[in-house]
Amino acid sequence: MRDAAVALLVQLIKTPSFSREESGTAALIEAFLNAHGATPHRRQHNVWAFSENFDAQKPTILLNSHHDTVKPGAGWNYDPFGAVLEGDKLIGLGSNDAGAAAVSLLATFLYFRNKPNTFNLICAITAEEEISGANGIRSVLPEFGKVDLGIVGEPTGMQLAIAEKGLLVLDGAAHGKTGHAARDEGENALYKALDDIQWLRTYQFPKVSPLLGPVKTTVTQISAGTQHNVVPDRCQFVVDVRTNELYSNQEVLEIIRANVQSEITPRSTHLNSSRISDQHPLIRKGKAMGKQMYGSPTLSDQSMMPFETLKMGPGESARSHTPNEYILLSEIDAGIRDYIALLSDFTF
C-alpha cells in the first residue's frame, strides 16, 4: 500500500485544494477508495468509508485527516503543485500538512478494512480544516454514529500529541461619550479599553496545564477615534485566547466578562482544547512502542470532536505553511507501519 499511498499523495499535491475549493482532491480520494474495494461516501468535499462488517455493538475508531491546504506564500523555490521528488524528499504544498497523514491513514484503513477486529473503523478525509469551516468535519460527524476514539492525522513526527490548545477569538468594544479633547468632557472609550487590555495582559488563569501551560490571552488589534480633537465614544479590540484542557472556552469567556467593563463577543466557542488520558489503552500502547507524549500548541479538527482523540501523524509541524514544504517518503513508510502497529490487536 505504500506505493499506492505515495502515488495518491503526488496526485493530491498536483491538484489545488485551498479551503472551500477541495472538489478535485475529494474526487481523487473517492476514486482511490473505490479502486481498492471500499465504498466511499461523500458530502460536499468530505469523503469517508466504513470498515466491512460494521457492528454497532463494537466500539468505533475514527481515522481522520484533512485534504485542504492554505495558499502558498512567497519564497517558494519550487512549483507548490509540482510534487517534485528529490531522493527521499517529496516537495509540494500540503505534502506535510496534512497529505502524508491523510494517505497513511487511508492505507491503514485499507489494511484493516476486511480483518476481524474488536472495533469498527471509519476513515474520513475532510475539508476546511485550515479555516475550521462549518462544511468540514463538523458537518459530517453526525453521519458516523457513536464514535469512541479518534486518531487525527497531523504532522507530529508520529509522536503522541495527547493534548491540544483550543482557540477563542473575542471582539471587545468599550463604550464612552464623545466630547471635545480641549475640554474636560466626554468619556474616553479608548482609556476604558486600555484598562481592560491591561487586565487581559496581566491576569493569570489559576489552572496551569503540565502539558499545555497556562491559558494565554493576547490583544492583537485595536481601533478607536475619528479625529484628533474628538474624545472617542467607542474603542474596538480583538483578543486571541489559547485555552488549555483545564478550561472550556465558555468558562474562559465567563471569567473575562466578569473582570472587564468592555462588551465581549466571541466569534465562536466551539474550538475547545482537547485531551486524552495518558492511561488510555491506546496511549499506553503508543508509549510501549517508544513514543513520546506532548501537548500541541496548534489547533486541528480535534477541537470539533466530542470524544477522546489522539493527534499523531508523519511529518513535522514546523514545516507546515512554509515555502518548499516537504515530506520524506521514509516518514510515510514509518507512518503506515506505526499506525498499523498501534491498532493491531488493540482493545479498549
Short mmCIF file of N, CA and C in Angstrom, two decimals, residues 53-60 120 146 148:
data_model
loop_
_atom_site.label_atom_id
_atom_site.label_comp_id
_atom_site.label_asym_id
_atom_site.label_seq_id
_atom_site.Cartn_x
_atom_site.Cartn_y
_atom_site.Cartn_z
N ASN A 53 -18.34 -5.28 7.59
CA ASN A 53 -18.98 -5.95 8.73
C ASN A 53 -19.06 -5.03 9.95
N PHE A 54 -19.45 -3.80 9.69
CA PHE A 54 -19.59 -2.81 10.76
C PHE A 54 -20.61 -3.32 11.77
N ASP A 55 -20.23 -3.32 13.04
CA ASP A 55 -21.05 -3.88 14.11
C ASP A 55 -21.29 -2.81 15.16
N ALA A 56 -22.52 -2.39 15.29
CA ALA A 56 -22.85 -1.30 16.22
C ALA A 56 -22.58 -1.68 17.67
N GLN A 57 -22.40 -2.97 17.96
CA GLN A 57 -22.11 -3.40 19.32
C GLN A 57 -20.64 -3.21 19.67
N LYS A 58 -19.80 -2.99 18.67
CA LYS A 58 -18.37 -2.79 18.91
C LYS A 58 -18.05 -1.30 19.02
N PRO A 59 -16.99 -0.94 19.74
CA PRO A 59 -16.56 0.46 19.74
C PRO A 59 -16.04 0.86 18.36
N THR A 60 -16.09 2.14 18.09
CA THR A 60 -15.71 2.66 16.78
C THR A 60 -14.55 3.64 16.92
N ASN A 120 -14.75 -1.17 15.17
CA ASN A 120 -15.05 -0.69 13.83
C ASN A 120 -14.09 0.43 13.47
N LYS A 146 -22.10 6.74 16.86
CA LYS A 146 -21.30 6.87 18.07
C LYS A 146 -19.84 6.55 17.76
N ASP A 148 -16.03 6.30 19.55
CA ASP A 148 -15.44 6.14 20.88
C ASP A 148 -14.03 6.71 20.98
#
